[in-house]
């Protein structure tokens, strides 16, 4: 619909004012696409202490479901947040995002946390993200899918 208005507006002299709303709606679309921007702006430094937990958890989720590795630095500061639930959400968010580029960030956070349990969880997540995908292995020919019965039979 925006393309139709933008295409029709230059022909009619009374519509230049109508050409302006699509221009203003495009930044709004950019802002909508980066909706977490106001919430994640503090993430580039550290999460403010007065931010409600729900807002932080939602921001982490919004960034994670972009599935874009460029967004990983926005989640990274949450790995060291004072609230354990926020730290867990950040870890889960990086796993959901699913890119191996998160592994160094998770390893770095594992060195800085005080809980041994959390450090182990961070290291395990880093290792998990570095695993090769089965689809990638099959496509590259590194491994073959077995189609017939296995050799050898069942042990008695």
JSON list of N, CA, C and O in Angstrom, two decimals, residues 57-106:
[
{"chain": "A", "resi": 57, "resn": "UNK", "atom": "N", "xyz": [13.34, -8.94, 30.17]},
{"chain": "A", "resi": 57, "resn": "UNK", "atom": "CA", "xyz": [13.10, -10.27, 29.59]},
{"chain": "A", "resi": 57, "resn": "UNK", "atom": "C", "xyz": [12.49, -10.16, 28.21]},
{"chain": "A", "resi": 57, "resn": "UNK", "atom": "O", "xyz": [12.86, -10.90, 27.29]},
{"chain": "A", "resi": 58, "resn": "UNK", "atom": "N", "xyz": [11.59, -9.21, 28.04]},
{"chain": "A", "resi": 58, "resn": "UNK", "atom": "CA", "xyz": [10.98, -9.02, 26.72]},
{"chain": "A", "resi": 58, "resn": "UNK", "atom": "C", "xyz": [12.01, -8.52, 25.71]},
{"chain": "A", "resi": 58, "resn": "UNK", "atom": "O", "xyz": [12.02, -8.95, 24.56]},
{"chain": "A", "resi": 59, "resn": "UNK", "atom": "N", "xyz": [12.89, -7.62, 26.14]},
{"chain": "A", "resi": 59, "resn": "UNK", "atom": "CA", "xyz": [13.92, -7.11, 25.24]},
{"chain": "A", "resi": 59, "resn": "UNK", "atom": "C", "xyz": [14.86, -8.22, 24.79]},
{"chain": "A", "resi": 59, "resn": "UNK", "atom": "O", "xyz": [15.21, -8.31, 23.62]},
{"chain": "A", "resi": 60, "resn": "UNK", "atom": "N", "xyz": [15.24, -9.07, 25.72]},
{"chain": "A", "resi": 60, "resn": "UNK", "atom": "CA", "xyz": [16.11, -10.20, 25.38]},
{"chain": "A", "resi": 60, "resn": "UNK", "atom": "C", "xyz": [15.42, -11.11, 24.37]},
{"chain": "A", "resi": 60, "resn": "UNK", "atom": "O", "xyz": [16.01, -11.52, 23.37]},
{"chain": "A", "resi": 61, "resn": "UNK", "atom": "N", "xyz": [14.17, -11.41, 24.63]},
{"chain": "A", "resi": 61, "resn": "UNK", "atom": "CA", "xyz": [13.41, -12.28, 23.72]},
{"chain": "A", "resi": 61, "resn": "UNK", "atom": "C", "xyz": [13.28, -11.65, 22.34]},
{"chain": "A", "resi": 61, "resn": "UNK", "atom": "O", "xyz": [13.46, -12.31, 21.33]},
{"chain": "A", "resi": 62, "resn": "UNK", "atom": "N", "xyz": [12.96, -10.35, 22.30]},
{"chain": "A", "resi": 62, "resn": "UNK", "atom": "CA", "xyz": [12.80, -9.67, 21.01]},
{"chain": "A", "resi": 62, "resn": "UNK", "atom": "C", "xyz": [14.08, -9.73, 20.19]},
{"chain": "A", "resi": 62, "resn": "UNK", "atom": "O", "xyz": [14.05, -9.92, 18.98]},
{"chain": "A", "resi": 63, "resn": "UNK", "atom": "N", "xyz": [15.21, -9.56, 20.84]},
{"chain": "A", "resi": 63, "resn": "UNK", "atom": "CA", "xyz": [16.49, -9.62, 20.13]},
{"chain": "A", "resi": 63, "resn": "UNK", "atom": "C", "xyz": [16.80, -11.05, 19.70]},
{"chain": "A", "resi": 63, "resn": "UNK", "atom": "O", "xyz": [17.25, -11.28, 18.58]},
{"chain": "A", "resi": 64, "resn": "UNK", "atom": "N", "xyz": [16.51, -12.01, 20.56]},
{"chain": "A", "resi": 64, "resn": "UNK", "atom": "CA", "xyz": [16.82, -13.41, 20.25]},
{"chain": "A", "resi": 64, "resn": "UNK", "atom": "C", "xyz": [16.05, -13.92, 19.04]},
{"chain": "A", "resi": 64, "resn": "UNK", "atom": "O", "xyz": [16.60, -14.64, 18.21]},
{"chain": "A", "resi": 65, "resn": "UNK", "atom": "N", "xyz": [14.78, -13.53, 18.93]},
{"chain": "A", "resi": 65, "resn": "UNK", "atom": "CA", "xyz": [13.98, -14.09, 17.85]},
{"chain": "A", "resi": 65, "resn": "UNK", "atom": "C", "xyz": [14.20, -13.38, 16.52]},
{"chain": "A", "resi": 65, "resn": "UNK", "atom": "O", "xyz": [13.54, -13.71, 15.54]},
{"chain": "A", "resi": 66, "resn": "UNK", "atom": "N", "xyz": [15.17, -12.47, 16.47]},
{"chain": "A", "resi": 66, "resn": "UNK", "atom": "CA", "xyz": [15.56, -11.92, 15.17]},
{"chain": "A", "resi": 66, "resn": "UNK", "atom": "C", "xyz": [16.41, -12.94, 14.42]},
{"chain": "A", "resi": 66, "resn": "UNK", "atom": "O", "xyz": [16.52, -12.89, 13.21]},
{"chain": "A", "resi": 67, "resn": "UNK", "atom": "N", "xyz": [17.04, -13.84, 15.15]},
{"chain": "A", "resi": 67, "resn": "UNK", "atom": "CA", "xyz": [17.94, -14.86, 14.60]},
{"chain": "A", "resi": 67, "resn": "UNK", "atom": "C", "xyz": [19.05, -14.22, 13.77]},
{"chain": "A", "resi": 67, "resn": "UNK", "atom": "O", "xyz": [19.53, -14.82, 12.80]},
{"chain": "A", "resi": 68, "resn": "UNK", "atom": "N", "xyz": [19.45, -13.04, 14.15]},
{"chain": "A", "resi": 68, "resn": "UNK", "atom": "CA", "xyz": [20.50, -12.31, 13.45]},
{"chain": "A", "resi": 68, "resn": "UNK", "atom": "C", "xyz": [21.70, -12.18, 14.36]},
{"chain": "A", "resi": 68, "resn": "UNK", "atom": "O", "xyz": [21.63, -11.54, 15.41]},
{"chain": "A", "resi": 69, "resn": "UNK", "atom": "N", "xyz": [22.85, -12.78, 14.00]},
{"chain": "A", "resi": 69, "resn": "UNK", "atom": "CA", "xyz": [24.02, -12.73, 14.86]},
{"chain": "A", "resi": 69, "resn": "UNK", "atom": "C", "xyz": [24.53, -11.32, 15.14]},
{"chain": "A", "resi": 69, "resn": "UNK", "atom": "O", "xyz": [25.24, -11.11, 16.11]},
{"chain": "A", "resi": 70, "resn": "UNK", "atom": "N", "xyz": [24.15, -10.36, 14.33]},
{"chain": "A", "resi": 70, "resn": "UNK", "atom": "CA", "xyz": [24.55, -8.98, 14.56]},
{"chain": "A", "resi": 70, "resn": "UNK", "atom": "C", "xyz": [23.96, -8.47, 15.89]},
{"chain": "A", "resi": 70, "resn": "UNK", "atom": "O", "xyz": [24.52, -7.58, 16.52]},
{"chain": "A", "resi": 71, "resn": "UNK", "atom": "N", "xyz": [22.87, -9.07, 16.32]},
{"chain": "A", "resi": 71, "resn": "UNK", "atom": "CA", "xyz": [22.18, -8.65, 17.54]},
{"chain": "A", "resi": 71, "resn": "UNK", "atom": "C", "xyz": [22.80, -9.23, 18.82]},
{"chain": "A", "resi": 71, "resn": "UNK", "atom": "O", "xyz": [22.41, -8.84, 19.91]},
{"chain": "A", "resi": 72, "resn": "UNK", "atom": "N", "xyz": [23.73, -10.14, 18.71]},
{"chain": "A", "resi": 72, "resn": "UNK", "atom": "CA", "xyz": [24.32, -10.77, 19.89]},
{"chain": "A", "resi": 72, "resn": "UNK", "atom": "C", "xyz": [24.90, -9.77, 20.90]},
{"chain": "A", "resi": 72, "resn": "UNK", "atom": "O", "xyz": [24.71, -9.95, 22.10]},
{"chain": "A", "resi": 73, "resn": "UNK", "atom": "N", "xyz": [25.60, -8.72, 20.47]},
{"chain": "A", "resi": 73, "resn": "UNK", "atom": "CA", "xyz": [26.14, -7.78, 21.46]},
{"chain": "A", "resi": 73, "resn": "UNK", "atom": "C", "xyz": [25.07, -7.10, 22.31]},
{"chain": "A", "resi": 73, "resn": "UNK", "atom": "O", "xyz": [25.37, -6.63, 23.40]},
{"chain": "A", "resi": 74, "resn": "UNK", "atom": "N", "xyz": [23.83, -7.07, 21.83]},
{"chain": "A", "resi": 74, "resn": "UNK", "atom": "CA", "xyz": [22.76, -6.49, 22.62]},
{"chain": "A", "resi": 74, "resn": "UNK", "atom": "C", "xyz": [22.36, -7.39, 23.79]},
{"chain": "A", "resi": 74, "resn": "UNK", "atom": "O", "xyz": [21.86, -6.92, 24.79]},
{"chain": "A", "resi": 75, "resn": "UNK", "atom": "N", "xyz": [22.57, -8.68, 23.64]},
{"chain": "A", "resi": 75, "resn": "UNK", "atom": "CA", "xyz": [22.24, -9.63, 24.70]},
{"chain": "A", "resi": 75, "resn": "UNK", "atom": "C", "xyz": [23.40, -9.79, 25.68]},
{"chain": "A", "resi": 75, "resn": "UNK", "atom": "O", "xyz": [23.19, -10.04, 26.87]},
{"chain": "A", "resi": 76, "resn": "UNK", "atom": "N", "xyz": [24.61, -9.63, 25.21]},
{"chain": "A", "resi": 76, "resn": "UNK", "atom": "CA", "xyz": [25.80, -9.91, 26.02]},
{"chain": "A", "resi": 76, "resn": "UNK", "atom": "C", "xyz": [25.81, -9.27, 27.41]},
{"chain": "A", "resi": 76, "resn": "UNK", "atom": "O", "xyz": [26.10, -9.95, 28.39]},
{"chain": "A", "resi": 77, "resn": "UNK", "atom": "N", "xyz": [25.49, -7.98, 27.56]},
{"chain": "A", "resi": 77, "resn": "UNK", "atom": "CA", "xyz": [25.54, -7.40, 28.91]},
{"chain": "A", "resi": 77, "resn": "UNK", "atom": "C", "xyz": [24.58, -8.06, 29.89]},
{"chain": "A", "resi": 77, "resn": "UNK", "atom": "O", "xyz": [24.83, -8.04, 31.09]},
{"chain": "A", "resi": 78, "resn": "UNK", "atom": "N", "xyz": [23.50, -8.66, 29.41]},
{"chain": "A", "resi": 78, "resn": "UNK", "atom": "CA", "xyz": [22.55, -9.32, 30.28]},
{"chain": "A", "resi": 78, "resn": "UNK", "atom": "C", "xyz": [23.13, -10.59, 30.91]},
{"chain": "A", "resi": 78, "resn": "UNK", "atom": "O", "xyz": [22.60, -11.08, 31.90]},
{"chain": "A", "resi": 79, "resn": "UNK", "atom": "N", "xyz": [24.18, -11.14, 30.32]},
{"chain": "A", "resi": 79, "resn": "UNK", "atom": "CA", "xyz": [24.79, -12.35, 30.86]},
{"chain": "A", "resi": 79, "resn": "UNK", "atom": "C", "xyz": [25.38, -12.11, 32.25]},
{"chain": "A", "resi": 79, "resn": "UNK", "atom": "O", "xyz": [25.56, -13.05, 33.02]},
{"chain": "A", "resi": 80, "resn": "UNK", "atom": "N", "xyz": [25.68, -10.86, 32.56]},
{"chain": "A", "resi": 80, "resn": "UNK", "atom": "CA", "xyz": [26.27, -10.52, 33.85]},
{"chain": "A", "resi": 80, "resn": "UNK", "atom": "C", "xyz": [25.34, -9.65, 34.70]},
{"chain": "A", "resi": 80, "resn": "UNK", "atom": "O", "xyz": [25.79, -8.99, 35.63]},
{"chain": "A", "resi": 81, "resn": "UNK", "atom": "N", "xyz": [24.08, -9.66, 34.40]},
{"chain": "A", "resi": 81, "resn": "UNK", "atom": "CA", "xyz": [23.10, -8.85, 35.13]},
{"chain": "A", "resi": 81, "resn": "UNK", "atom": "C", "xyz": [22.99, -9.35, 36.57]},
{"chain": "A", "resi": 81, "resn": "UNK", "atom": "O", "xyz": [23.16, -10.54, 36.84]},
{"chain": "A", "resi": 82, "resn": "UNK", "atom": "N", "xyz": [22.69, -8.47, 37.52]},
{"chain": "A", "resi": 82, "resn": "UNK", "atom": "CA", "xyz": [22.57, -8.89, 38.92]},
{"chain": "A", "resi": 82, "resn": "UNK", "atom": "C", "xyz": [21.42, -9.88, 39.17]},
{"chain": "A", "resi": 82, "resn": "UNK", "atom": "O", "xyz": [21.51, -10.70, 40.09]},
{"chain": "A", "resi": 83, "resn": "UNK", "atom": "N", "xyz": [20.38, -9.86, 38.37]},
{"chain": "A", "resi": 83, "resn": "UNK", "atom": "CA", "xyz": [19.23, -10.74, 38.54]},
{"chain": "A", "resi": 83, "resn": "UNK", "atom": "C", "xyz": [19.49, -12.07, 37.83]},
{"chain": "A", "resi": 83, "resn": "UNK", "atom": "O", "xyz": [19.73, -12.12, 36.62]},
{"chain": "A", "resi": 84, "resn": "UNK", "atom": "N", "xyz": [19.41, -13.16, 38.58]},
{"chain": "A", "resi": 84, "resn": "UNK", "atom": "CA", "xyz": [19.68, -14.49, 38.02]},
{"chain": "A", "resi": 84, "resn": "UNK", "atom": "C", "xyz": [18.70, -14.86, 36.91]},
{"chain": "A", "resi": 84, "resn": "UNK", "atom": "O", "xyz": [19.08, -15.52, 35.94]},
{"chain": "A", "resi": 85, "resn": "UNK", "atom": "N", "xyz": [17.46, -14.44, 37.03]},
{"chain": "A", "resi": 85, "resn": "UNK", "atom": "CA", "xyz": [16.47, -14.75, 36.00]},
{"chain": "A", "resi": 85, "resn": "UNK", "atom": "C", "xyz": [16.81, -14.04, 34.69]},
{"chain": "A", "resi": 85, "resn": "UNK", "atom": "O", "xyz": [16.64, -14.61, 33.60]},
{"chain": "A", "resi": 86, "resn": "UNK", "atom": "N", "xyz": [17.32, -12.84, 34.77]},
{"chain": "A", "resi": 86, "resn": "UNK", "atom": "CA", "xyz": [17.72, -12.09, 33.57]},
{"chain": "A", "resi": 86, "resn": "UNK", "atom": "C", "xyz": [18.95, -12.75, 32.95]},
{"chain": "A", "resi": 86, "resn": "UNK", "atom": "O", "xyz": [19.04, -12.89, 31.73]},
{"chain": "A", "resi": 87, "resn": "UNK", "atom": "N", "xyz": [19.89, -13.18, 33.79]},
{"chain": "A", "resi": 87, "resn": "UNK", "atom": "CA", "xyz": [21.08, -13.87, 33.26]},
{"chain": "A", "resi": 87, "resn": "UNK", "atom": "C", "xyz": [20.68, -15.15, 32.53]},
{"chain": "A", "resi": 87, "resn": "UNK", "atom": "O", "xyz": [21.19, -15.44, 31.45]},
{"chain": "A", "resi": 88, "resn": "UNK", "atom": "N", "xyz": [19.75, -15.90, 33.11]},
{"chain": "A", "resi": 88, "resn": "UNK", "atom": "CA", "xyz": [19.27, -17.14, 32.48]},
{"chain": "A", "resi": 88, "resn": "UNK", "atom": "C", "xyz": [18.57, -16.83, 31.16]},
{"chain": "A", "resi": 88, "resn": "UNK", "atom": "O", "xyz": [18.76, -17.54, 30.17]},
{"chain": "A", "resi": 89, "resn": "UNK", "atom": "N", "xyz": [17.78, -15.76, 31.13]},
{"chain": "A", "resi": 89, "resn": "UNK", "atom": "CA", "xyz": [17.09, -15.37, 29.89]},
{"chain": "A", "resi": 89, "resn": "UNK", "atom": "C", "xyz": [18.10, -14.98, 28.81]},
{"chain": "A", "resi": 89, "resn": "UNK", "atom": "O", "xyz": [17.91, -15.27, 27.63]},
{"chain": "A", "resi": 90, "resn": "UNK", "atom": "N", "xyz": [19.19, -14.31, 29.22]},
{"chain": "A", "resi": 90, "resn": "UNK", "atom": "CA", "xyz": [20.22, -13.93, 28.25]},
{"chain": "A", "resi": 90, "resn": "UNK", "atom": "C", "xyz": [20.90, -15.17, 27.68]},
{"chain": "A", "resi": 90, "resn": "UNK", "atom": "O", "xyz": [21.15, -15.26, 26.47]},
{"chain": "A", "resi": 91, "resn": "UNK", "atom": "N", "xyz": [21.20, -16.13, 28.54]},
{"chain": "A", "resi": 91, "resn": "UNK", "atom": "CA", "xyz": [21.80, -17.39, 28.08]},
{"chain": "A", "resi": 91, "resn": "UNK", "atom": "C", "xyz": [20.86, -18.09, 27.11]},
{"chain": "A", "resi": 91, "resn": "UNK", "atom": "O", "xyz": [21.25, -18.49, 26.00]},
{"chain": "A", "resi": 92, "resn": "UNK", "atom": "N", "xyz": [19.60, -18.21, 27.50]},
{"chain": "A", "resi": 92, "resn": "UNK", "atom": "CA", "xyz": [18.61, -18.85, 26.63]},
{"chain": "A", "resi": 92, "resn": "UNK", "atom": "C", "xyz": [18.44, -18.08, 25.33]},
{"chain": "A", "resi": 92, "resn": "UNK", "atom": "O", "xyz": [18.28, -18.67, 24.26]},
{"chain": "A", "resi": 93, "resn": "UNK", "atom": "N", "xyz": [18.46, -16.75, 25.42]},
{"chain": "A", "resi": 93, "resn": "UNK", "atom": "CA", "xyz": [18.32, -15.93, 24.22]},
{"chain": "A", "resi": 93, "resn": "UNK", "atom": "C", "xyz": [19.43, -16.17, 23.22]},
{"chain": "A", "resi": 93, "resn": "UNK", "atom": "O", "xyz": [19.20, -16.22, 22.01]},
{"chain": "A", "resi": 94, "resn": "UNK", "atom": "N", "xyz": [20.65, -16.32, 23.72]},
{"chain": "A", "resi": 94, "resn": "UNK", "atom": "CA", "xyz": [21.77, -16.58, 22.81]},
{"chain": "A", "resi": 94, "resn": "UNK", "atom": "C", "xyz": [21.64, -17.96, 22.16]},
{"chain": "A", "resi": 94, "resn": "UNK", "atom": "O", "xyz": [21.97, -18.13, 20.99]},
{"chain": "A", "resi": 95, "resn": "UNK", "atom": "N", "xyz": [21.14, -18.92, 22.92]},
{"chain": "A", "resi": 95, "resn": "UNK", "atom": "CA", "xyz": [20.94, -20.25, 22.36]},
{"chain": "A", "resi": 95, "resn": "UNK", "atom": "C", "xyz": [19.81, -20.22, 21.32]},
{"chain": "A", "resi": 95, "resn": "UNK", "atom": "O", "xyz": [19.93, -20.81, 20.25]},
{"chain": "A", "resi": 96, "resn": "UNK", "atom": "N", "xyz": [18.74, -19.49, 21.63]},
{"chain": "A", "resi": 96, "resn": "UNK", "atom": "CA", "xyz": [17.64, -19.37, 20.68]},
{"chain": "A", "resi": 96, "resn": "UNK", "atom": "C", "xyz": [18.11, -18.68, 19.42]},
{"chain": "A", "resi": 96, "resn": "UNK", "atom": "O", "xyz": [17.77, -19.09, 18.31]},
{"chain": "A", "resi": 97, "resn": "UNK", "atom": "N", "xyz": [18.92, -17.64, 19.55]},
{"chain": "A", "resi": 97, "resn": "UNK", "atom": "CA", "xyz": [19.45, -16.95, 18.38]},
{"chain": "A", "resi": 97, "resn": "UNK", "atom": "C", "xyz": [20.24, -17.95, 17.53]},
{"chain": "A", "resi": 97, "resn": "UNK", "atom": "O", "xyz": [20.18, -17.91, 16.31]},
{"chain": "A", "resi": 98, "resn": "UNK", "atom": "N", "xyz": [20.95, -18.85, 18.19]},
{"chain": "A", "resi": 98, "resn": "UNK", "atom": "CA", "xyz": [21.50, -20.01, 17.53]},
{"chain": "A", "resi": 98, "resn": "UNK", "atom": "C", "xyz": [22.72, -19.82, 16.66]},
{"chain": "A", "resi": 98, "resn": "UNK", "atom": "O", "xyz": [22.91, -20.58, 15.72]},
{"chain": "A", "resi": 99, "resn": "UNK", "atom": "N", "xyz": [23.57, -18.88, 16.96]},
{"chain": "A", "resi": 99, "resn": "UNK", "atom": "CA", "xyz": [24.75, -18.67, 16.13]},
{"chain": "A", "resi": 99, "resn": "UNK", "atom": "C", "xyz": [26.00, -18.95, 16.94]},
{"chain": "A", "resi": 99, "resn": "UNK", "atom": "O", "xyz": [26.11, -18.57, 18.11]},
{"chain": "A", "resi": 100, "resn": "UNK", "atom": "N", "xyz": [26.97, -19.59, 16.31]},
{"chain": "A", "resi": 100, "resn": "UNK", "atom": "CA", "xyz": [28.22, -19.93, 16.99]},
{"chain": "A", "resi": 100, "resn": "UNK", "atom": "C", "xyz": [29.00, -18.69, 17.41]},
{"chain": "A", "resi": 100, "resn": "UNK", "atom": "O", "xyz": [29.87, -18.78, 18.28]},
{"chain": "A", "resi": 101, "resn": "UNK", "atom": "N", "xyz": [28.69, -17.54, 16.86]},
{"chain": "A", "resi": 101, "resn": "UNK", "atom": "CA", "xyz": [29.37, -16.31, 17.25]},
{"chain": "A", "resi": 101, "resn": "UNK", "atom": "C", "xyz": [29.09, -15.95, 18.72]},
{"chain": "A", "resi": 101, "resn": "UNK", "atom": "O", "xyz": [29.81, -15.15, 19.31]},
{"chain": "A", "resi": 102, "resn": "UNK", "atom": "N", "xyz": [28.08, -16.55, 19.32]},
{"chain": "A", "resi": 102, "resn": "UNK", "atom": "CA", "xyz": [27.78, -16.31, 20.73]},
{"chain": "A", "resi": 102, "resn": "UNK", "atom": "C", "xyz": [28.76, -17.04, 21.64]},
{"chain": "A", "resi": 102, "resn": "UNK", "atom": "O", "xyz": [28.92, -16.66, 22.81]},
{"chain": "A", "resi": 103, "resn": "UNK", "atom": "N", "xyz": [29.43, -18.06, 21.15]},
{"chain": "A", "resi": 103, "resn": "UNK", "atom": "CA", "xyz": [30.31, -18.88, 21.99]},
{"chain": "A", "resi": 103, "resn": "UNK", "atom": "C", "xyz": [31.39, -18.10, 22.71]},
{"chain": "A", "resi": 103, "resn": "UNK", "atom": "O", "xyz": [31.56, -18.27, 23.92]},
{"chain": "A", "resi": 104, "resn": "UNK", "atom": "N", "xyz": [32.14, -17.22, 22.05]},
{"chain": "A", "resi": 104, "resn": "UNK", "atom": "CA", "xyz": [33.14, -16.45, 22.79]},
{"chain": "A", "resi": 104, "resn": "UNK", "atom": "C", "xyz": [32.53, -15.56, 23.87]},
{"chain": "A", "resi": 104, "resn": "UNK", "atom": "O", "xyz": [33.12, -15.39, 24.94]},
{"chain": "A", "resi": 105, "resn": "UNK", "atom": "N", "xyz": [31.36, -15.02, 23.61]},
{"chain": "A", "resi": 105, "resn": "UNK", "atom": "CA", "xyz": [30.69, -14.18, 24.60]},
{"chain": "A", "resi": 105, "resn": "UNK", "atom": "C", "xyz": [30.27, -15.01, 25.82]},
{"chain": "A", "resi": 105, "resn": "UNK", "atom": "O", "xyz": [30.40, -14.55, 26.96]},
{"chain": "A", "resi": 106, "resn": "UNK", "atom": "N", "xyz": [29.78, -16.21, 25.56]},
{"chain": "A", "resi": 106, "resn": "UNK", "atom": "CA", "xyz": [29.37, -17.09, 26.65]},
{"chain": "A", "resi": 106, "resn": "UNK", "atom": "C", "xyz": [30.58, -17.55, 27.46]},
{"chain": "A", "resi": 106, "resn": "UNK", "atom": "O", "xyz": [30.52, -17.60, 28.69]}
]
